[in-house]
CSV table of C-alpha atoms in Angstrom, one decimal:
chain,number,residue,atom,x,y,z
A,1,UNK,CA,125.6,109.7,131.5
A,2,UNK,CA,125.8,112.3,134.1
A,3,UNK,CA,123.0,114.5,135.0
A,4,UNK,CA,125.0,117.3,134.6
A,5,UNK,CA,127.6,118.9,132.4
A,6,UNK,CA,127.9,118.5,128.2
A,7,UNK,CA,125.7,116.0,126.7
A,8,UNK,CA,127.3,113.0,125.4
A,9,UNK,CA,126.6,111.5,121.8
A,10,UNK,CA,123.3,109.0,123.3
A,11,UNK,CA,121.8,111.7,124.7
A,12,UNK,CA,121.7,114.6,121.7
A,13,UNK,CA,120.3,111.3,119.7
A,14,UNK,CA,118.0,110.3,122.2
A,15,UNK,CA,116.5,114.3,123.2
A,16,UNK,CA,116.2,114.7,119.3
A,17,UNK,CA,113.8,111.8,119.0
A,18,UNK,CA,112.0,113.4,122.5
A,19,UNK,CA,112.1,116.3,120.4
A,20,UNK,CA,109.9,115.0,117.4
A,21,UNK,CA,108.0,113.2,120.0
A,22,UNK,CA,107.0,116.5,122.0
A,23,UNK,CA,105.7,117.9,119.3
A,24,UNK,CA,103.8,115.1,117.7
A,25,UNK,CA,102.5,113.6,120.7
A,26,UNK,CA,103.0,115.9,123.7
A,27,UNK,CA,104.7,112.9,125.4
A,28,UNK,CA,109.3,111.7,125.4
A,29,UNK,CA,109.2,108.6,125.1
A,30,UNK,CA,112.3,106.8,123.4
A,31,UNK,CA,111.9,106.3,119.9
A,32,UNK,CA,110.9,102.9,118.8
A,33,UNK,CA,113.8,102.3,116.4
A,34,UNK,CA,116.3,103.1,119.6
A,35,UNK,CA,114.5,100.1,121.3
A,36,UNK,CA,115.4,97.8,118.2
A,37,UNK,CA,119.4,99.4,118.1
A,38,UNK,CA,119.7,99.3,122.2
A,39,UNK,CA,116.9,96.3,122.9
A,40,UNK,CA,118.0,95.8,126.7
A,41,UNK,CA,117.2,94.8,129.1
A,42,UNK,CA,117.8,97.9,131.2
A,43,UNK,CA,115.6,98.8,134.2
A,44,UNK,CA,114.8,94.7,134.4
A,45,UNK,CA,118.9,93.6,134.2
A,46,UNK,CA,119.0,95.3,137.6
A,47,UNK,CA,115.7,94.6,139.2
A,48,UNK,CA,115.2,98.1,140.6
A,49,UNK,CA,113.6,100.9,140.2
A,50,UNK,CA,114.6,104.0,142.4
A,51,UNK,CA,111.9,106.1,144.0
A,52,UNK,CA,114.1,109.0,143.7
A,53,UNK,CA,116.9,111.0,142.1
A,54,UNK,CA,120.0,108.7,142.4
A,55,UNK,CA,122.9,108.3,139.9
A,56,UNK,CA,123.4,104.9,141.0
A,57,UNK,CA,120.0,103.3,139.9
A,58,UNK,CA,121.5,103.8,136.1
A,59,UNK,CA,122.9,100.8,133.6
A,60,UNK,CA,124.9,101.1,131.2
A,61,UNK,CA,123.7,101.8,127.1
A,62,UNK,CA,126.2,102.4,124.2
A,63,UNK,CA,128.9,104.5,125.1
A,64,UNK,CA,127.1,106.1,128.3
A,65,UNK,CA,124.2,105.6,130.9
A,66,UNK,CA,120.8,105.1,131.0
A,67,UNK,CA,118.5,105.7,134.7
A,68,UNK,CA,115.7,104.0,136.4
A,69,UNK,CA,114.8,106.0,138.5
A,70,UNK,CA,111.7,108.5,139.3
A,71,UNK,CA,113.2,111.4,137.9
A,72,UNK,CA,112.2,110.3,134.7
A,73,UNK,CA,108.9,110.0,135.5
A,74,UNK,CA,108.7,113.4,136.7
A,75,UNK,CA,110.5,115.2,133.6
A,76,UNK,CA,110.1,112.5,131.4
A,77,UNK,CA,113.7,112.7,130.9
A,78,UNK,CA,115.9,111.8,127.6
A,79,UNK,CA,118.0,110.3,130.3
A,80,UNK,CA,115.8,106.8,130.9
A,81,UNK,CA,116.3,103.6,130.4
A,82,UNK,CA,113.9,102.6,126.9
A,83,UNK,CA,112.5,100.2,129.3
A,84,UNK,CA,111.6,102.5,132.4
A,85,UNK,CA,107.9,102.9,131.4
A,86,UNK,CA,107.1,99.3,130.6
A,87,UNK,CA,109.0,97.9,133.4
A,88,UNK,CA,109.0,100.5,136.6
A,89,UNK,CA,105.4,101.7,135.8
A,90,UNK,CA,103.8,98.9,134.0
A,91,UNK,CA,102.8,100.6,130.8
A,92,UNK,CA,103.1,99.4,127.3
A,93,UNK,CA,106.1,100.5,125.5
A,94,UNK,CA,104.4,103.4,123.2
A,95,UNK,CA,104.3,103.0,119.4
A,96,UNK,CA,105.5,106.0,117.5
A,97,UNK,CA,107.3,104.4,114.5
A,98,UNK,CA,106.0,102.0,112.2
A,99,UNK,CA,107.4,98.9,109.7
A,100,UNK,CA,106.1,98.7,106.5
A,101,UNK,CA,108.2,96.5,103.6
A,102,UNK,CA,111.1,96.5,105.8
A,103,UNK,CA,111.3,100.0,106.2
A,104,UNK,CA,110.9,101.5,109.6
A,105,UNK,CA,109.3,105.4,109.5
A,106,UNK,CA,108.5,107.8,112.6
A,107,UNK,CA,104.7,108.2,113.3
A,108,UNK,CA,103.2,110.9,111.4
A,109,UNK,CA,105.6,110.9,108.3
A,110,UNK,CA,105.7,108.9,105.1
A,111,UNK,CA,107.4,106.6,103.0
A,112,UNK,CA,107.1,104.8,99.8
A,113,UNK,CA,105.0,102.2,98.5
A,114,UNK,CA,105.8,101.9,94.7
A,115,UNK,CA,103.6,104.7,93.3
A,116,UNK,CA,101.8,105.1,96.7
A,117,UNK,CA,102.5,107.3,99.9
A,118,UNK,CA,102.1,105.3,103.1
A,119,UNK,CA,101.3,107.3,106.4
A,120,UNK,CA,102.6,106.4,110.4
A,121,UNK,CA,99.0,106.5,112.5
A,122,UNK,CA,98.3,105.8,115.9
A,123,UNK,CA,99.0,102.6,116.8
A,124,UNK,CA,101.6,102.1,114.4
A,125,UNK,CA,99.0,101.7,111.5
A,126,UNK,CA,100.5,102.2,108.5
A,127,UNK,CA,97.3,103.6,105.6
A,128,UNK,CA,98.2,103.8,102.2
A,129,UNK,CA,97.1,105.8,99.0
A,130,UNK,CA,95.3,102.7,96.6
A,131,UNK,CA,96.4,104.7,93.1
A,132,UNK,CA,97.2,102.4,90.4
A,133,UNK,CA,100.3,101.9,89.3
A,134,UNK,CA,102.0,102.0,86.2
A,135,UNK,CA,103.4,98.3,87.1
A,136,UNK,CA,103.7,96.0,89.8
A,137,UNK,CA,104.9,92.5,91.3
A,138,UNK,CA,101.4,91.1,91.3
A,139,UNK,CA,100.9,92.2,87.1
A,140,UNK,CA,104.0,90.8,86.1
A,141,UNK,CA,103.8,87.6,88.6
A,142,UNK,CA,100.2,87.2,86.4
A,143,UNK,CA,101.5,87.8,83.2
A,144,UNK,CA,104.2,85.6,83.8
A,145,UNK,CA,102.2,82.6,85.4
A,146,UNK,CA,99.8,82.8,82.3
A,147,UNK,CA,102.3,80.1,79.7
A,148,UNK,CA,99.7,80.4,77.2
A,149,UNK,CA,99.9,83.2,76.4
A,150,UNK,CA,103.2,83.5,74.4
A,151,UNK,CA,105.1,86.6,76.1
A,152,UNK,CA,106.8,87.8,79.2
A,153,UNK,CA,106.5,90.6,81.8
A,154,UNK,CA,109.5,92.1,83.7
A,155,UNK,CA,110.0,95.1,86.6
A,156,UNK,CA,111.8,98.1,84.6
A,157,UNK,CA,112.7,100.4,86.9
A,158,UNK,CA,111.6,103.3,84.9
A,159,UNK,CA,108.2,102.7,85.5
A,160,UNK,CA,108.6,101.7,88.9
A,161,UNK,CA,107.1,104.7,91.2
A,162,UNK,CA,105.0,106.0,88.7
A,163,UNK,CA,101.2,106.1,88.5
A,164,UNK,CA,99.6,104.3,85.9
A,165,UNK,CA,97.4,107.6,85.2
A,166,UNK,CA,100.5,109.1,84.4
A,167,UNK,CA,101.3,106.7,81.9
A,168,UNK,CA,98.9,106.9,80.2
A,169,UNK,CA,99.3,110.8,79.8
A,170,UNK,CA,102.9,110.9,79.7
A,171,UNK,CA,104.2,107.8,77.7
A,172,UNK,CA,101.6,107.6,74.8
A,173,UNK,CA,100.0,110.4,73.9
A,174,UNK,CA,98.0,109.7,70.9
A,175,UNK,CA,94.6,111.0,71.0
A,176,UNK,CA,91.8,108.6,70.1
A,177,UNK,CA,91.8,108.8,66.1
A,178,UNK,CA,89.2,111.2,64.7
A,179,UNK,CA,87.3,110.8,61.2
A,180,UNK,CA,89.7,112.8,59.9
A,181,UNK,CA,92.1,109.1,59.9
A,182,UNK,CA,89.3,107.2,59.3
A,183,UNK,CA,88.4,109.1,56.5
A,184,UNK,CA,91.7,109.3,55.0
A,185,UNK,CA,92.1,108.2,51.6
A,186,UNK,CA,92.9,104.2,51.6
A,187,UNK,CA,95.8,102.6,49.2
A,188,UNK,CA,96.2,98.6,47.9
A,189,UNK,CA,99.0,97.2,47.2
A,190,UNK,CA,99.5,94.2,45.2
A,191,UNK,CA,100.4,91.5,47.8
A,192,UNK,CA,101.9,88.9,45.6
A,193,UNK,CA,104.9,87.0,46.5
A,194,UNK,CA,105.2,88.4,50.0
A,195,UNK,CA,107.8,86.3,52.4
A,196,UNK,CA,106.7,84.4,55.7
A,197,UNK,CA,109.2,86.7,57.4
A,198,UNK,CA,110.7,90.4,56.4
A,199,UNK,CA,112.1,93.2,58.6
A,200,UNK,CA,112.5,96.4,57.3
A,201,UNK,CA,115.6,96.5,59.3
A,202,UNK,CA,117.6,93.7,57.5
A,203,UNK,CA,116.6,95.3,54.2
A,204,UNK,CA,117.5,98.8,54.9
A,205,UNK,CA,119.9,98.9,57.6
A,206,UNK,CA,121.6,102.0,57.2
A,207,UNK,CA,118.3,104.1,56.4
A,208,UNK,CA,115.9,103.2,59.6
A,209,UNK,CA,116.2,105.6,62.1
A,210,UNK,CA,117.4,104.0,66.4
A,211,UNK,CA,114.8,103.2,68.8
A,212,UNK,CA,113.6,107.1,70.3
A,213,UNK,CA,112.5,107.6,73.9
A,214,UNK,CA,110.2,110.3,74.0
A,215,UNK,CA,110.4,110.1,78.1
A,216,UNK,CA,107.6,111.5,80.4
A,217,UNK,CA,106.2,113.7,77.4
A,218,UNK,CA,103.1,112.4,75.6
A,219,UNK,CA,104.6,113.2,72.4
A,220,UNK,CA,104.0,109.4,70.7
A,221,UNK,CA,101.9,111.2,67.8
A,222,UNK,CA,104.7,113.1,67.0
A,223,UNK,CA,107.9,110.8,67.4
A,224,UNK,CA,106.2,108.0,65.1
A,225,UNK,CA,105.1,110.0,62.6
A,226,UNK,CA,108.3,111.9,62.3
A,227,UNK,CA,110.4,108.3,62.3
A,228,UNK,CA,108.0,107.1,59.5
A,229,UNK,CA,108.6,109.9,57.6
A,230,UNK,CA,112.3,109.8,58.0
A,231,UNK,CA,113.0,106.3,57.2
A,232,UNK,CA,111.2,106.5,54.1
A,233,UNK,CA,113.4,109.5,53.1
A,234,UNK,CA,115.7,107.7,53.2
A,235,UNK,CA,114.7,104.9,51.2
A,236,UNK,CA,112.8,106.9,48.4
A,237,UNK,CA,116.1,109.1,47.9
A,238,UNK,CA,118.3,105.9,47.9
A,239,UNK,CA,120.3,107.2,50.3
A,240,UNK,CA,120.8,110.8,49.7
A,241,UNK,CA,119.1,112.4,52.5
A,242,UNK,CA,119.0,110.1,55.2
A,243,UNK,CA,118.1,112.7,57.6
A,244,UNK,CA,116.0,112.5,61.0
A,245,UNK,CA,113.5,114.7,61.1
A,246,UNK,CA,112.2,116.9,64.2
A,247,UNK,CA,109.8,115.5,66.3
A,248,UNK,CA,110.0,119.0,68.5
A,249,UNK,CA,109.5,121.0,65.6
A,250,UNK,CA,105.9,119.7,65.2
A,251,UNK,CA,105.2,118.6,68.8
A,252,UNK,CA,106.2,123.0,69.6
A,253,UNK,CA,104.4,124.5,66.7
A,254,UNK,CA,101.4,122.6,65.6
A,255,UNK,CA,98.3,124.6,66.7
A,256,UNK,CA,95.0,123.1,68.3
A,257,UNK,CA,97.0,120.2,70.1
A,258,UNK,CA,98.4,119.4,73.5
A,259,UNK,CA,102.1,119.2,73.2
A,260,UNK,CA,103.4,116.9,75.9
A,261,UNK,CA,99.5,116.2,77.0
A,262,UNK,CA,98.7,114.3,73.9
A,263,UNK,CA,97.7,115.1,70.1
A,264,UNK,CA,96.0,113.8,66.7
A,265,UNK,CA,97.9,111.9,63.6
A,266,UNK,CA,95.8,114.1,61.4
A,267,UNK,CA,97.5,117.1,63.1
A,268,UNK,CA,100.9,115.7,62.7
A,269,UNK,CA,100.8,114.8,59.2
A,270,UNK,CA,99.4,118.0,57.7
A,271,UNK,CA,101.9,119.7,59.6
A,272,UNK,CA,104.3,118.1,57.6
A,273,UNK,CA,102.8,117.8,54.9
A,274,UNK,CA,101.7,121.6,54.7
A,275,UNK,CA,104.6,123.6,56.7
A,276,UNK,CA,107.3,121.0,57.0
A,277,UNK,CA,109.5,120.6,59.6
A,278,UNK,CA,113.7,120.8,60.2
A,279,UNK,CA,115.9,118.2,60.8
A,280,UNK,CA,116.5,116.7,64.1
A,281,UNK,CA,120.0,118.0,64.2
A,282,UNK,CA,119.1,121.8,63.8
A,283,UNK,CA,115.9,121.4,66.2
A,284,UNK,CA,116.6,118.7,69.0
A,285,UNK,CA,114.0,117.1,71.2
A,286,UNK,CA,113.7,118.0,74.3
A,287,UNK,CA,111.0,116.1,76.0
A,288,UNK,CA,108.3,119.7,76.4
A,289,UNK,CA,106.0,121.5,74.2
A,290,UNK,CA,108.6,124.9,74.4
A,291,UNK,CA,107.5,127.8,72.6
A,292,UNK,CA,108.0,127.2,68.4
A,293,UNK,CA,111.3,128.5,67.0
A,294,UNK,CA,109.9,128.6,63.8
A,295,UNK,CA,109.1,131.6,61.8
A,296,UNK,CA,106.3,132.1,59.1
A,297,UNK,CA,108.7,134.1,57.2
A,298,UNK,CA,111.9,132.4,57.4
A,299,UNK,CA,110.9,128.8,55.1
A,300,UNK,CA,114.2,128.0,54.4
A,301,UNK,CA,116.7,125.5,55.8
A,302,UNK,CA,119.8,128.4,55.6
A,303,UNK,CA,117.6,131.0,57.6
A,304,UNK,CA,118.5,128.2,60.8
A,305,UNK,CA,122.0,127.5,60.3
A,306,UNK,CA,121.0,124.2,58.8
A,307,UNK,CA,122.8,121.8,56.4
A,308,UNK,CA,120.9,119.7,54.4
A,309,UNK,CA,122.8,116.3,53.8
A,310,UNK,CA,126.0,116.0,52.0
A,311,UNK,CA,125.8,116.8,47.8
A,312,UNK,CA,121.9,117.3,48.5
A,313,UNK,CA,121.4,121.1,47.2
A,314,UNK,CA,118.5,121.6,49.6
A,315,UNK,CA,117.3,124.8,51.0
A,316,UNK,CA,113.6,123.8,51.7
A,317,UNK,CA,112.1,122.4,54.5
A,318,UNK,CA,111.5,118.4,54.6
A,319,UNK,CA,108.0,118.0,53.8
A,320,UNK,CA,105.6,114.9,52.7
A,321,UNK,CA,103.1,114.1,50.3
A,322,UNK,CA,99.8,114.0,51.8
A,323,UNK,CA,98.7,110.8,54.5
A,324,UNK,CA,97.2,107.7,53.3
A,325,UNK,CA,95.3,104.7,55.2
A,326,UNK,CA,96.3,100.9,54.6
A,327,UNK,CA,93.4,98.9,55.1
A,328,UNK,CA,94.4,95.1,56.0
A,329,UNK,CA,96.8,93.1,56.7
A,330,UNK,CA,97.8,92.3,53.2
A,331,UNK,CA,98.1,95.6,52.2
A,332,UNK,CA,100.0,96.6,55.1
A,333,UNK,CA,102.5,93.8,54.8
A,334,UNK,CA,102.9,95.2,50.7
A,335,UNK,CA,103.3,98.4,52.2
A,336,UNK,CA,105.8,98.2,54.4
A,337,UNK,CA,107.5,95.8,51.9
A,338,UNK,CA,107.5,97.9,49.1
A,339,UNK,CA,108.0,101.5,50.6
A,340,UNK,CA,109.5,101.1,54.1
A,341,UNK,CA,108.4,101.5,57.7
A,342,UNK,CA,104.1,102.3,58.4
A,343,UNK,CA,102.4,104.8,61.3
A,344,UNK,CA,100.2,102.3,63.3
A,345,UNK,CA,97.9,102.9,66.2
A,346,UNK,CA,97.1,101.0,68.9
A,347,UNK,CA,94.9,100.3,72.5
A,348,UNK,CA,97.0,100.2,75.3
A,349,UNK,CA,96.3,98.2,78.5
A,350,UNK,CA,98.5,97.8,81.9
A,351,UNK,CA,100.2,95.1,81.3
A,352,UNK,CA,101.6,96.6,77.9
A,353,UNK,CA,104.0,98.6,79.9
A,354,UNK,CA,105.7,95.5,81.5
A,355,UNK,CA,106.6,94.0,78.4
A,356,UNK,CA,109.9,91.8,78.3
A,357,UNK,CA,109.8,89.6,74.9
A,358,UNK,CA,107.1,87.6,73.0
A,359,UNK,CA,104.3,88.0,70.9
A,360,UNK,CA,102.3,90.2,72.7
A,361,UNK,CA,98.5,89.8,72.7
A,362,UNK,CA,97.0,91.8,76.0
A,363,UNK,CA,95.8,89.8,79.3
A,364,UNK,CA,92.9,89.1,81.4
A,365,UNK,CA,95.9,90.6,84.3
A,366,UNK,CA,94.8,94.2,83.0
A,367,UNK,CA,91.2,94.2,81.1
A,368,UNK,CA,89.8,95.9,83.6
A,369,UNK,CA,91.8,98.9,83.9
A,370,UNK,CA,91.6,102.1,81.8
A,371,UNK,CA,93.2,101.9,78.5
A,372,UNK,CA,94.6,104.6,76.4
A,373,UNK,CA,96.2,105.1,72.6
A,374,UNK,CA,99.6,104.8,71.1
A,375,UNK,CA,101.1,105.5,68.2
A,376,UNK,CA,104.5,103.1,66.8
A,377,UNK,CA,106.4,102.2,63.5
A,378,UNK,CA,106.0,99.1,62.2
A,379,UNK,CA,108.6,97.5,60.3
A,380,UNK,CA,108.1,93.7,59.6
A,381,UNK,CA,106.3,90.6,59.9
A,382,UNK,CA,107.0,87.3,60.9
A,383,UNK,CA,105.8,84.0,62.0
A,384,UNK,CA,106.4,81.4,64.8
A,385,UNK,CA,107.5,77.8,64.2
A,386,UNK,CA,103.7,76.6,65.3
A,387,UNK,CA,102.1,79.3,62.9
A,388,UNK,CA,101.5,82.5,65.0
A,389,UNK,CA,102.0,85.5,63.3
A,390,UNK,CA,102.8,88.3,64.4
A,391,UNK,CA,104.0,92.0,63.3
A,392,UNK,CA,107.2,93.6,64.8
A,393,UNK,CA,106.8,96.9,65.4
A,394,UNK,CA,109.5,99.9,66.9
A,395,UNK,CA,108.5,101.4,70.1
A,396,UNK,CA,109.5,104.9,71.4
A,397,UNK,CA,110.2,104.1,75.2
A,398,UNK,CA,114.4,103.9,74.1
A,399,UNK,CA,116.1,100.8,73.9
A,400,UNK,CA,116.2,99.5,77.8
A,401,UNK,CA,112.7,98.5,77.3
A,402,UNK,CA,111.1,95.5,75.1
A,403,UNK,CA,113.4,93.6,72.7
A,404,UNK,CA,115.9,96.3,72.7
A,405,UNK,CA,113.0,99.0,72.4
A,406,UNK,CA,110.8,96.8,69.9
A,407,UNK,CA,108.2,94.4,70.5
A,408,UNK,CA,106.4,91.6,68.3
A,409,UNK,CA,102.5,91.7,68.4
A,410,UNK,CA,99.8,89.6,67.0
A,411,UNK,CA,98.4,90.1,63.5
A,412,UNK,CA,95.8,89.4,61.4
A,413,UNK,CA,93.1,89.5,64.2
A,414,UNK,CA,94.1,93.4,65.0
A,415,UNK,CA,95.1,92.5,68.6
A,416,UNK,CA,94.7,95.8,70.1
A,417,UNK,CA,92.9,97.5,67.1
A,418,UNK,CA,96.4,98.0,65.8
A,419,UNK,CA,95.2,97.3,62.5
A,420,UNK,CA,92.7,99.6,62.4
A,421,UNK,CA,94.6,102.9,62.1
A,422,UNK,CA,97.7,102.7,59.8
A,423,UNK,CA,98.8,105.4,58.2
A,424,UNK,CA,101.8,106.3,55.9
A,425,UNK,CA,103.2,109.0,53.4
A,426,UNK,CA,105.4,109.8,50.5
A,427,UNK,CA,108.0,111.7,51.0
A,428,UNK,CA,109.3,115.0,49.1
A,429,UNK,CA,112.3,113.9,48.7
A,430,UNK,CA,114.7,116.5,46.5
A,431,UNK,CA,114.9,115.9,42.8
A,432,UNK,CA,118.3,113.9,42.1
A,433,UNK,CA,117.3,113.1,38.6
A,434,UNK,CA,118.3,116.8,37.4
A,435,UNK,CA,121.7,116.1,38.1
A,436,UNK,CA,124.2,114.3,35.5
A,437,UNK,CA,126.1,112.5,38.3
A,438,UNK,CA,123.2,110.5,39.2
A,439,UNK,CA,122.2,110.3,35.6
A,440,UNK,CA,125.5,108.7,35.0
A,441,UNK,CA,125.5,106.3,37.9
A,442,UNK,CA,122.3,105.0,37.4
């Protein structure tokens, strides 16, 4: 490496880290992770260190040369030996990078820490943000290491750099229900004759709508209520209009609420029950609040381009009768069996979010962090082989997370108050009986 002339390769990499190092520290010293690429011994191999400028008191590094001698303590040259300071002049080797879960990272920048940003101090400290996150090793090594308790925690990547506060925000999104729900007018249901185990799913496989993921939009009051309301479309018309309807078109243009931020049942269901909504087809979801596309003057399905389904002479918007409460388990179970899928409500904790498989019942791993509320379809019932029971219920995360985007809870002791708040709604479906065709087939 010759003091004069171009500069090879080890030198442009060697003055850029001098470069960083000027200007963060006001001293050029090599660049901690050249000392672990080029660990030497340099300055020591030889034994000397020159008093003056001399091309001979160099060894070679890489492709080139590296000096020992005092020029680089005059000019604190890119040119010395990663060793020179510690071993001609007796100093410690300086710290300006630090390792922190294998990673190396220059003093004064930042890396990664799950949800967390980690900082390169003095010293090579490395300080971290202490943010919660949405999951972590130590939660689902808990969860997991609890065999009592009859489920099991996973890593998903999804969640995996995210805050738990965001969770909370951005994947549920129910607000706390009001006494506008809890008022709601309640419905029994005779609950003779009820099986150990049902799934609305076996029974009506061609009429329950897939797994949604509403991503990183708080939009669960929305997405459940507009999956209830679909699959039992469906059901109640036998077929005829098995339709999805838009979640957007409520989550853009119901008033009062907080789009992607969060909103009330109540709100949802007198949308569609008052306004109605479009199919998801002619008013996709796109994860935001957008600005509503829907007019107060144009009610009709033809005044959007819209179809309504095949031999269905449809023009109006899909709308619902008005929401009712279920009450208890019993009722719920009739419900469900009877009339399709049920809105239910429940308290979400950490460790909900880690879910792999199991009946879920929440953990003494995440009691004492901040909980939030969520709304999701249920659509069965079932039992273990020692007794536990348990409702299976349709998530709106997509289908990468759970048992293939559902999960199995507790019942009959309203594990996470998710017996509490179940709501449900018949649908408007269009009047086949008028026609002769159906007359005839029926």
């Amino acid at each position: 490496m010759a003091k004069t002339g171009m500069p090879s390769p080890m030198q442009l990499t060697v003055w850029a880290a001098c470069l960083f190092a000027l200007v963060a520290v006001s001293q050029c010293y090599f660049d901690e992770t050249l000392r672990r690429d080029f660990p030497g011994p340099y300055c020591a191999q030889i034994k000397r260190c020159c008093s003056d400028r001399q091309d001979s008191c160099s060894v070679p590094i890489s492709d080139t040369l590296c000096y020992c001698d005092a020029f680089c303590d005059r000019e604190r040259s890119a040119d010395c030996c990663p060793d020179y300071r510690s071993f001609c002049m007796n100093e410690p080797d300086p710290i300006i990078s630090c390792l922190h879960n294998g990673i190396h990272f220059s003093i004064y920048n930042t890396t990664r820490d799950n949800c967390n940003e980690c900082r390169c101090t003095e010293g090579g400290h490395v300080v971290c943000d202490k943010d919660l996150c949405l999951t972590d090793e130590d939660l689902i090594h808990n969860v997991n290491s609890i065999r009592s308790l009859g489920w099991s925690a996973r890593k998903y990547n999804e969640w995996w750099g995210h805050k738990y506060s965001e969770g909370l925000v951005k994947r549920l999104g129910t607000k706390e229900p009001t006494y506008r729900v809890k008022a709601m007018i309640g419905l029994h249901n005779k609950a003779d004759h009820l099986p150990r185990n049902f799934n609305a799913v076996d029974k009506w496989s061609e009429y329950i709508s897939d797994v949604p993921d509403q991503g990183w939009c708080g939009s669960s009051w929305v997405i459940s209520t507009s999956s209830v309301a679909s699959d039992r479309y469906a059901i109640q018309s036998q077929g005829k209009e098995v339709i999805q309807l838009s979640p957007q078109n409520i989550l853009s243009c119901t008033r009062k609420q907080q789009g992607c931020d969060g909103g009330h049942l109540d709100a949802a269901w007198r949308y569609l029950h008052k306004q109605g909504v479009l199919d998801e087809n002619c008013y996709p979801y796109v994860g935001d609040r957008e600005t509503c596309k829907v007019y107060h003057k144009k009610r009709s399905l033809s005044s959007y381009g819209c179809r309504p389904a095949p031999g269905v002479d449809r023009d109006e918007f899909y709308t619902v009768g008005p929401a009712y409460s279920i009450r208890n388990e019993t009722d719920i179970m009739a419900e469900i069996y009877n009339s399709g899928p049920v809105q239910a409500t429940m308290r979400i904790y950490r460790d909900f979010f880690s879910y792999s498989g199991g009946v879920y019942r929440h953990s003494a791993a995440s009691r004492s962090s901040p909980t939030g509320f969520h709304s999701v379809k249920l659509v069965g019932w079932g039992e273990e082989h020692d007794g536990l029971k348990y409702w299976i219920a349709a998530n709106s995360w997509g289908p990468w997370w759970g048992e293939h985007g559902y999960f199995r809870i507790l019942r009959g002791s309203n594990e996470c108050d998710i017996e509490d708040y179940v709501l449900a709604a018949w649908p408007n479906v269009y009047n086949y009986f008028k026609t002769s065709s159906f007359t005839n087939k029926y």
